[in-house]
Amino acid sequence: MQISDLPYPDPGVPDARSGPRFLLWLGRGQIGGQLKSLAWGMLHFGAVAGLPYAVGLGVDAVVDREPDRLLLVGGLMLLIGVAISVGDAMLHRTAVTNWITAAARVQQLLARKTAELGSALTRRVAAGEVVAVSTGDVEKIGWFVEAVSRFLAAVFAIVLVCVGLVFYAPELGVVVAVGVPLIALAPLPLLPRATRRADVQREKAGKATELASDTVAGLRVLRGIGGEELFLGRYREASQEVRRAAVRSARMWALISAIQVVLPGLLLITVVWYGASLALDGRIAVGELVAAFSAVATLLYPLRHFEEIAMAYSFSRPSAKRAARVLSLTRTDPAERPAQAGPVGEPAAGGDLYDPRTGLLAPAGRFTAVVCGDPDLAGRLAERLGGHAMEDRDGGDRGGEDGDGSGSGSDRDAKDGPSVLLGGVALDDLGLDTARRLVLVQDKDPVLLSGTLRELLDVPASGAVESGAALAAAQCADVLDALLQSAPDGMEDPMDARITERGRSLSGGQRQRLALARSLVTDPEVLVLDEPTSAVDSHTEARIADGIAALRGGRTTVVLASSPLLLDRADRVVLIDGGTVAAVGTHRELLHREPLYRAVVTRETDEEQQAGLGLTQLEEALTEIEESA
């Protein structure tokens, strides 16, 4: 795989059972690139290892006064120099290719998993961790993958030098052959402590990143309540903890680096002292002493790769663990369900939406409103209705700490109960793309991507709903005016106005209405909206309710809300209590006959329930808003 061939046509199915298994899977997927890098590395390091022997031969030729042999040695050294240069250049090229292609594969896998899980991803994994995995962790994983081949080439060079010295100068060669493995293994006792300190640093850095992300996301609210300095102080404290952890980690790695310098230096002194005594006794030639000295000095270069591979693995292992943790998350998938008698076909148009777990029925072509006393239950129900429920259970869905994916995915999804049915067909038995095309879920906190308004509304759609009609139904006239006012002079079409990242330049109600317009443009067979008007005023909310009812006429629409204005426009209202359907009827029917429904909708106290004051006030407010609208 070359960089020019990226992205991968198919990044494959990763082994996400643990971090080491994921690294092994990545390495196996790049065998060709690893072998190329290893071959060029062996050429480079082999030439480096052969240079001391050429120097020794040259010294012997000078001592023996043999110019012809010296000329041959000069040619040999020139050839070795060319091999070192070419090998080094190509080793760097192939190693960087391995790094980039491994990182690209991981990024593609993460992007595919994000598309599969959708908004449920951040319910399973903290936002700061997702950011860390998709940025810094990807680079660390690529670093280890590319360092493996260079490390193996360095091992080849060290073995070559030691074996060569044993045959070339046996007495000195034995000393080097014994000392070099001890030098290479000396840092091993320190590696666990260094790894733990590095893990602490990354954990604190992840928390600081998450805190910074939360602070930036809520900056407008923090400024409104005067709490920005409090959160900035928390971030300063968190960043200082990261700094202290980084210093402690760097000290340990500095100690390991010092060992890798001091011990080879001691070996070099030993070889020179012992070799000089041998040369004085006439037991070895001067050339052999020079060759042994040069060989030990040369070993400093490949020995550095032992430290690098240790650092690369210690940094990449937790990164791979986090990546595997994200990649192991699954939704209920046809492959994980019992085998069907035959292929599952797409349900016929006009089918009812039914949830066996709660007993909720949304008749085809009707506007159904759902009232839940628990907002979290409403959010989970919306995900279920979309066919990709991923529930939180005391944080258990965050994935196993060992990174092996245990306790995540299908095991938990199986506990969610029977799948939601559309026209009698289980959504979980359909392909992910088909299920999402049939049922669209807009959660209570939709995200607006940066770009123009035209790009925002350029989504997969049936084509039956124009963007202008969707914007009108969502009451976006003032939003269009606001976008034009902030646009460069001369712009006349609000569709070309740019929306900032996550729509931060807009108010919460404006962002909510643009997101609603985007959902209406798609015109799915079933549209599920979770609190779509919680941030708008009552008069606008009444007009939006009328717009949704008119634009979605003949299409199935489910709105999870507790707003009387939305509920009053619905054809059918369902009350969910304790996770099951408690009552069904129109809004006004349920107001009169269901005390629990009335308490949720009117938010009246027990005293008001007994006096009937909340109901009276609500009916008066509805009448007033209807007249003004």
XYZ file of C-alpha atoms in Angstrom:
629
model
C 0.000 0.000 0.000
C 1.414 3.357 -1.047
C 0.432 6.757 0.327
C -0.907 7.724 -3.099
C -3.347 4.773 -2.932
C -5.019 6.035 0.262
C -7.738 5.830 1.434
C -8.115 2.064 1.677
C -10.961 0.676 -0.445
C -11.802 -1.417 2.620
C -9.868 -0.970 5.894
C -10.949 -4.446 6.987
C -12.467 -5.856 10.165
C -10.146 -5.138 13.106
C -9.337 -7.463 15.974
C -10.547 -5.159 18.747
C -10.433 -7.658 21.619
C -7.500 -5.819 23.194
C -4.869 -3.210 22.448
C -2.010 -5.675 21.696
C -4.279 -7.759 19.468
C -5.258 -4.627 17.577
C -1.583 -3.693 17.069
C -0.852 -7.240 15.878
C -3.768 -7.029 13.432
C -2.447 -3.749 12.055
C 1.025 -5.235 11.642
C -0.296 -8.296 9.811
C -2.232 -6.020 7.477
C 1.020 -4.332 6.419
C 3.296 -7.338 5.969
C 4.390 -6.158 2.530
C 5.356 -2.703 3.752
C 7.062 -4.130 6.843
C 9.155 -6.519 4.748
C 10.228 -3.700 2.422
C 11.200 -1.543 5.372
C 13.035 -4.456 6.988
C 14.960 -5.196 3.767
C 16.122 -1.604 3.373
C 16.872 -1.479 7.106
C 19.030 -4.575 6.883
C 20.933 -3.007 3.974
C 21.460 0.202 5.906
C 22.356 -1.306 9.270
C 24.346 -4.119 7.653
C 26.474 -1.536 5.858
C 26.882 0.389 9.112
C 27.949 -2.838 10.837
C 30.452 -3.610 8.065
C 32.117 -0.202 8.186
C 34.313 -0.935 11.270
C 35.754 -4.061 9.614
C 36.605 -2.071 6.503
C 38.359 0.476 8.693
C 40.301 -2.314 10.390
C 41.334 -3.759 7.021
C 42.469 -0.316 5.941
C 44.604 0.127 9.045
C 46.161 -3.301 8.517
C 46.905 -2.389 4.899
C 48.664 0.801 6.024
C 50.637 -1.019 8.704
C 51.653 -3.737 6.230
C 52.444 -1.077 3.561
C 50.211 -2.703 0.889
C 48.857 0.136 -1.301
C 46.946 -2.188 -3.622
C 45.036 -3.680 -0.694
C 44.462 -0.180 0.672
C 42.981 0.827 -2.697
C 40.613 -2.144 -2.587
C 39.611 -1.260 0.968
C 38.948 2.305 -0.202
C 36.607 0.980 -2.911
C 34.907 -1.229 -0.337
C 34.359 1.736 1.980
C 32.917 3.756 -0.909
C 30.489 0.909 -1.668
C 29.570 0.711 2.025
C 28.965 4.479 2.089
C 26.615 4.235 -0.887
C 24.765 1.329 0.769
C 24.429 3.314 3.996
C 23.019 6.360 2.172
C 20.627 4.484 -0.105
C 19.502 2.159 2.680
C 18.902 5.052 5.070
C 16.873 7.038 2.517
C 14.720 4.099 1.495
C 14.323 2.912 5.109
C 13.012 6.332 6.066
C 10.689 6.373 3.043
C 9.201 2.941 3.682
C 8.976 3.478 7.456
C 7.074 6.742 7.039
C 4.814 5.020 4.516
C 4.057 2.334 7.109
C 3.360 5.025 9.698
C 0.985 7.027 7.501
C -0.861 4.014 6.086
C -1.361 2.533 9.563
C -2.659 5.846 10.889
C -4.922 6.212 7.849
C -6.326 2.709 8.365
C -7.126 3.476 12.001
C -8.759 6.777 11.050
C -10.889 5.048 8.429
C -11.953 2.424 10.962
C -12.869 5.129 13.475
C -14.783 7.099 10.833
C -16.705 3.983 9.821
C -17.515 3.194 13.454
C -18.646 6.780 14.044
C -20.967 6.590 11.045
C -22.326 3.256 12.282
C -23.021 4.392 15.852
C -24.033 7.984 15.108
C -24.928 10.144 18.085
C -24.882 7.082 20.344
C -21.064 7.062 20.221
C -20.660 9.950 22.665
C -23.161 8.275 24.993
C -20.870 5.267 25.179
C -17.487 7.019 25.199
C -16.554 10.408 26.670
C -16.110 13.174 24.090
C -12.560 13.861 25.282
C -11.627 10.221 24.735
C -13.057 10.250 21.202
C -10.943 13.332 20.416
C -7.825 11.718 21.922
C -8.307 8.495 19.938
C -8.879 10.233 16.605
C -5.873 12.580 16.951
C -2.919 11.783 19.215
C -3.621 8.067 19.633
C -3.665 7.491 15.883
C -0.153 8.951 15.572
C 1.210 6.858 18.451
C -0.232 3.665 16.948
C 1.370 4.501 13.592
C 4.672 5.201 15.341
C 4.848 1.703 16.817
C 3.862 0.034 13.548
C 6.663 1.760 11.644
C 9.237 1.341 14.444
C 8.977 -2.461 14.419
C 10.818 -2.965 11.124
C 13.594 -0.518 12.063
C 14.017 -2.269 15.404
C 14.344 -5.680 13.730
C 16.907 -4.266 11.311
C 18.844 -2.819 14.261
C 18.789 -6.238 15.975
C 20.153 -7.742 12.758
C 23.017 -5.214 12.762
C 23.880 -5.869 16.417
C 23.967 -9.622 15.873
C 26.065 -9.106 12.753
C 28.603 -6.957 14.636
C 28.855 -9.344 17.591
C 29.205 -12.461 15.442
C 31.678 -10.722 13.143
C 33.853 -9.637 16.065
C 33.861 -13.148 17.509
C 35.385 -14.431 14.255
C 37.509 -11.359 13.457
C 38.975 -10.761 16.947
C 37.802 -13.612 19.189
C 39.172 -12.311 22.471
C 37.558 -8.888 22.101
C 34.525 -10.324 20.348
C 33.548 -12.414 23.376
C 33.615 -9.310 25.587
C 31.378 -7.416 23.166
C 29.046 -10.391 22.624
C 28.482 -10.647 26.389
C 28.243 -6.913 27.087
C 25.858 -5.852 24.326
C 22.878 -8.051 25.403
C 23.329 -6.816 28.968
C 23.221 -3.214 27.743
C 20.127 -3.887 25.624
C 18.265 -5.551 28.520
C 19.393 -3.165 31.272
C 16.426 -0.738 30.917
C 13.827 -3.528 31.154
C 13.285 -3.226 34.944
C 12.524 0.477 34.497
C 10.031 0.069 31.640
C 6.957 -0.851 33.777
C 7.408 2.251 35.912
C 7.982 4.411 32.848
C 4.868 2.968 31.232
C 2.753 3.653 34.325
C 3.931 7.240 34.462
C 3.191 7.679 30.764
C -0.305 6.220 31.291
C -0.957 8.686 34.125
C 0.162 11.537 31.894
C -2.162 10.477 29.071
C -5.087 9.984 31.463
C -4.663 13.475 32.891
C -4.220 14.919 29.404
C -7.479 13.267 28.308
C -9.346 14.719 31.275
C -7.906 18.167 30.568
C -8.978 17.887 26.927
C -12.496 16.875 27.950
C -12.683 19.740 30.452
C -11.512 22.197 27.800
C -14.064 20.869 25.309
C -16.888 21.194 27.844
C -15.767 24.704 28.803
C -15.659 25.895 25.188
C -19.024 24.287 24.406
C -20.673 26.014 27.391
C -18.780 29.301 27.212
C -21.861 31.334 26.386
C -23.755 29.940 29.362
C -20.729 30.330 31.630
C -20.419 33.983 30.683
C -24.091 34.492 31.388
C -23.798 33.197 34.933
C -20.304 34.556 35.547
C -18.764 31.118 35.900
C -16.094 31.292 33.214
C -13.287 32.123 35.651
C -14.245 29.142 37.802
C -13.972 26.747 34.872
C -10.817 28.396 33.552
C -9.313 27.930 37.013
C -10.235 24.246 36.867
C -8.596 23.944 33.476
C -5.434 25.677 34.731
C -5.272 23.210 37.604
C -5.834 20.268 35.246
C -3.146 21.533 32.840
C -0.682 21.880 35.708
C -1.386 18.280 36.698
C -0.650 17.271 33.116
C 2.616 19.234 33.226
C 3.713 17.604 36.479
C 2.828 14.140 35.166
C 4.725 14.857 31.938
C 7.820 15.932 33.891
C 7.714 12.740 36.007
C 7.349 10.644 32.854
C 10.164 12.513 31.088
C 12.498 11.981 34.058
C 12.054 8.226 33.827
C 12.639 8.174 30.082
C 15.678 10.420 30.579
C 17.057 7.858 33.028
C 16.529 5.086 30.476
C 18.279 7.207 27.834
C 21.161 7.846 30.230
C 21.581 4.108 30.787
C 21.682 3.608 27.026
C 24.569 6.111 26.856
C 26.546 5.280 30.008
C 26.653 1.493 29.664
C 27.886 1.487 26.026
C 30.464 4.053 27.101
C 31.680 1.732 29.840
C 31.787 -1.133 27.350
C 33.801 1.040 24.971
C 36.317 1.891 27.735
C 36.595 -1.779 28.633
C 37.221 -2.794 25.018
C 39.869 -0.095 24.517
C 41.667 -0.932 27.770
C 41.559 -4.685 27.239
C 42.328 -4.398 23.523
C 45.306 -2.121 24.141
C 46.779 -4.639 26.571
C 46.258 -7.396 24.003
C 47.891 -5.306 21.289
C 50.904 -4.558 23.520
C 51.267 -8.273 24.136
C 51.110 -8.886 20.394
C 48.022 -11.055 20.707
C 45.978 -8.925 18.280
C 46.887 -6.632 15.413
C 46.388 -2.881 15.502
C 43.757 -3.161 12.808
C 41.789 -5.597 14.928
C 41.875 -3.161 17.848
C 40.687 -0.307 15.649
C 37.943 -2.526 14.173
C 36.747 -3.571 17.638
C 36.762 0.037 18.865
C 34.844 1.211 15.775
C 32.355 -1.660 16.060
C 31.492 -0.844 19.678
C 31.182 2.857 18.834
C 28.928 1.957 15.906
C 26.672 -0.101 18.176
C 25.478 3.092 19.889
C 23.372 3.826 16.811
C 21.361 0.578 16.582
C 21.108 0.325 20.380
C 19.059 3.538 20.402
C 16.326 1.641 18.599
C 15.843 -0.561 21.671
C 14.874 2.540 23.620
C 12.682 3.755 20.763
C 10.732 0.488 20.424
C 10.189 0.442 24.203
C 8.865 4.012 24.123
C 6.768 3.364 21.023
C 5.122 0.312 22.562
C 4.540 1.907 25.967
C 2.889 4.900 24.311
C 0.984 2.971 21.654
C -0.352 0.204 23.898
C -2.851 2.409 25.805
C -3.599 4.259 22.573
C -4.397 0.969 20.840
C -6.435 -0.051 23.892
C -8.579 3.079 23.596
C -8.947 2.640 19.837
C -9.936 -1.019 20.286
C -12.425 0.027 22.946
C -14.163 2.368 20.514
C -13.972 -0.081 17.603
C -15.457 -2.886 19.724
C -18.696 -0.950 20.269
C -21.531 -2.399 18.204
C -25.194 -1.935 17.591
C -27.626 -4.803 17.215
C -26.709 -6.155 13.801
C -28.234 -8.867 11.585
C -25.022 -10.906 11.937
C -25.481 -10.974 15.722
C -29.140 -12.038 15.668
C -30.497 -15.557 15.245
C -30.413 -16.815 11.680
C -33.525 -15.953 9.691
C -35.372 -18.366 7.485
C -34.549 -16.210 4.469
C -33.323 -12.755 3.529
C -35.239 -9.937 5.231
C -36.901 -7.651 2.731
C -37.636 -3.984 3.178
C -41.054 -3.434 4.791
C -43.853 -2.228 2.549
C -44.548 1.506 2.657
C -47.273 2.607 5.043
C -46.527 0.230 7.906
C -47.070 1.037 11.578
C -44.116 1.622 13.917
C -44.383 -0.581 16.994
C -42.104 -1.023 19.992
C -42.780 -4.376 21.715
C -40.798 -3.363 24.762
C -42.920 -0.347 25.720
C -46.080 -1.211 23.768
C -45.840 2.098 21.856
C -47.719 2.097 18.540
C -47.316 4.927 16.019
C -49.922 4.385 13.278
C -48.750 4.926 9.733
C -49.362 8.401 8.335
C -50.300 9.868 11.734
C -48.749 12.498 13.998
C -48.080 10.714 17.302
C -46.823 12.512 20.399
C -45.176 10.642 23.279
C -44.997 11.960 26.840
C -42.411 10.547 29.255
C -41.967 11.801 32.772
C -38.253 10.930 32.574
C -36.282 12.927 29.927
C -33.551 10.260 29.853
C -36.162 7.605 29.113
C -37.413 9.754 26.229
C -33.918 9.915 24.762
C -33.428 6.163 25.026
C -36.849 5.528 23.528
C -35.992 7.774 20.569
C -32.849 5.721 19.943
C -34.836 2.488 20.129
C -37.382 3.769 17.645
C -34.516 4.435 15.260
C -33.363 0.830 15.500
C -30.051 1.543 17.185
C -30.641 1.752 20.915
C -27.521 1.902 23.052
C -28.512 2.389 26.669
C -26.416 3.526 29.599
C -26.479 1.217 32.590
C -24.510 2.756 35.422
C -21.686 3.487 33.044
C -21.342 -0.175 32.168
C -21.568 0.590 28.481
C -18.298 2.480 28.524
C -16.476 -0.685 27.642
C -14.179 -2.932 29.619
C -11.160 -1.306 31.214
C -8.963 -4.019 29.833
C -9.884 -2.921 26.365
C -11.039 -6.349 25.290
C -14.529 -5.174 24.452
C -16.130 -7.448 27.010
C -19.481 -6.310 28.236
C -20.083 -4.064 25.267
C -21.953 -4.263 22.030
C -24.340 -7.070 21.350
C -24.289 -8.462 24.898
C -25.916 -5.306 26.216
C -28.021 -4.714 23.134
C -29.542 -8.124 23.630
C -30.873 -6.923 26.971
C -32.757 -4.078 25.332
C -35.601 -6.416 24.429
C -37.236 -7.169 21.079
C -36.436 -4.909 18.187
C -38.768 -2.130 17.076
C -41.003 -3.226 14.189
C -41.834 -1.204 11.092
C -44.591 -2.762 9.052
C -44.012 -6.006 10.958
C -40.300 -6.145 10.069
C -37.669 -5.772 12.819
C -35.442 -2.779 12.190
C -32.492 -4.721 13.605
C -32.913 -7.279 10.817
C -32.502 -4.596 8.170
C -29.213 -3.207 6.946
C -28.019 -0.109 8.753
C -28.386 2.133 5.681
C -31.913 0.862 5.020
C -33.024 1.324 8.631
C -31.694 4.863 8.745
C -33.311 5.730 5.421
C -36.689 4.534 6.672
C -36.518 5.959 10.194
C -34.736 9.211 11.011
C -34.150 10.211 14.645
C -33.318 13.787 15.642
C -32.129 13.889 19.226
C -32.639 16.788 21.623
C -29.173 18.207 20.988
C -28.584 17.996 17.216
C -25.248 19.138 15.784
C -24.886 21.665 12.970
C -21.788 21.193 10.850
C -19.850 24.223 9.656
C -20.466 25.331 6.067
C -23.120 27.136 4.100
C -26.824 26.725 4.771
C -27.133 25.096 1.355
C -24.551 22.489 2.363
C -26.326 21.943 5.687
C -29.556 21.064 3.897
C -27.826 18.995 1.216
C -28.635 15.653 2.851
C -29.921 12.325 1.499
C -33.619 12.957 0.896
C -36.640 11.698 -0.992
C -36.814 14.936 -2.995
C -40.460 15.495 -2.106
C -39.732 18.349 0.335
C -37.968 21.491 -0.888
C -35.573 23.273 1.425
C -37.736 26.419 1.335
C -40.788 24.504 2.540
C -38.796 22.843 5.316
C -37.361 26.173 6.473
C -40.826 27.725 6.447
C -42.329 24.858 8.439
C -39.517 25.174 11.001
C -40.154 28.953 11.239
C -36.613 29.887 10.158
C -37.347 33.314 8.644
C -35.548 35.194 11.415
C -32.659 32.712 11.239
C -32.191 33.497 7.548
C -32.188 37.225 8.338
C -29.570 36.691 11.060
C -27.353 34.718 8.685
C -27.577 37.457 6.035
C -26.720 40.154 8.558
C -23.546 38.331 9.574
C -22.637 37.482 5.952
C -20.191 39.544 3.837
C -21.599 42.610 2.087
C -23.275 41.923 -1.215
C -24.608 38.472 -0.343
C -28.308 38.248 -1.139
C -29.093 34.546 -0.916
C -29.164 33.297 2.693
C -28.534 29.776 1.400
C -24.936 30.865 0.697
C -24.419 32.263 4.215
C -21.941 30.346 6.316
C -22.758 28.616 9.576
C -19.934 28.548 12.101
C -18.766 25.388 13.844
C -21.722 23.764 15.632
C -23.706 26.930 14.863
C -22.132 28.789 17.789
C -23.006 32.194 16.312
C -26.720 31.327 16.517
C -28.966 31.079 19.535
C -30.128 27.732 20.865
C -33.581 28.177 19.356
C -32.150 29.128 15.961
C -29.878 26.088 15.912
C -32.797 23.896 16.906
C -34.994 25.177 14.082
C -32.270 24.740 11.451
C -31.756 21.168 12.621
C -35.509 20.578 12.393
C -35.549 21.967 8.840
C -32.724 19.595 7.918
C -34.720 16.639 9.274
C -37.849 17.731 7.414
C -35.926 17.964 4.117
C -34.945 14.304 4.329
C -38.644 13.323 4.325
C -38.150 9.815 5.801
C -41.015 7.371 6.062
C -40.838 7.739 9.848
C -39.503 10.874 11.550
C -38.754 10.742 15.293
C -38.164 14.101 17.009
C -36.959 14.357 20.604
C -37.945 17.733 22.121
C -37.616 19.625 18.807
C -38.916 22.960 20.200
C -37.565 23.088 23.741
C -35.568 26.286 23.048
C -38.202 28.411 21.272
C -40.977 30.638 22.581
C -44.564 29.456 22.801
C -45.919 31.404 19.813
C -43.155 30.129 17.522
C -43.637 26.654 18.944
C -47.327 26.702 18.012
C -46.514 27.689 14.421
C -43.804 25.004 14.223
C -46.291 22.386 15.433
C -48.711 23.434 12.689
C -45.880 23.400 10.130
C -44.776 19.890 11.074
C -48.354 18.588 10.957
C -48.951 20.150 7.542
C -45.633 19.217 5.931
C -45.648 15.680 7.294
C -49.235 14.957 6.328
C -49.569 11.297 5.310
C -46.168 10.450 6.795
C -45.511 8.868 10.184
C -44.203 11.370 12.714
C -43.353 10.689 16.351
C -42.553 13.605 18.657
C -41.309 13.023 22.199
C -42.240 16.164 24.117
C -44.142 17.524 27.078
C -45.119 20.842 25.504
C -48.923 21.301 25.468
C -48.676 23.197 22.164
C -47.091 20.257 20.358
C -49.279 17.714 22.099
C -52.437 19.605 21.166
C -51.547 19.348 17.446
C -50.898 15.600 17.554
C -53.428 13.112 16.180
C -52.610 10.719 18.992
C -50.853 11.131 22.345
C -49.234 8.259 24.246
C -48.254 8.466 27.914
C -45.270 6.316 28.941
C -44.961 5.521 32.641
C -42.507 3.049 34.129
C -41.216 2.112 30.686
C -44.596 1.021 29.269
C -47.668 2.628 27.728
C -49.980 3.917 30.470
C -52.605 5.782 28.445
C -53.529 6.684 24.867
C -55.814 9.422 23.574
C -55.851 13.016 22.391
C -54.164 15.724 24.409
C -57.375 17.195 25.798
C -58.817 13.774 26.606
C -55.759 12.805 28.623
C -55.727 16.170 30.395
C -59.173 15.496 31.818
C -58.907 11.820 32.645
C -55.246 11.121 33.482
C -53.853 12.897 36.586
C -50.322 11.656 35.888
C -50.419 13.048 32.350
C -51.766 16.346 33.603
C -49.032 16.545 36.247
C -46.277 15.997 33.661
C -47.696 18.406 31.072
C -48.814 21.230 33.373
C -46.117 20.647 36.036
C -48.796 21.372 38.636
C -48.388 20.664 42.344
C -50.540 18.271 44.352
C -52.607 21.209 45.659
C -53.168 22.506 42.129
C -54.188 19.019 40.988
C -56.861 18.868 43.679
C -58.138 22.365 42.852
C -57.924 21.865 39.076
C -56.092 25.194 38.706
C -53.335 23.904 36.429
C -55.823 22.502 33.904
C -57.811 25.721 33.790
C -54.713 27.855 33.291
C -53.420 25.547 30.566
C -56.685 25.628 28.610
C -56.758 29.417 28.826
C -53.143 29.632 27.594
C -53.830 27.296 24.672
C -56.845 29.312 23.621
C -54.871 32.566 23.790
C -51.978 31.196 21.711
C -54.348 29.727 19.109
C -56.074 33.072 18.708
C -52.784 34.986 18.375
C -51.333 32.449 15.916
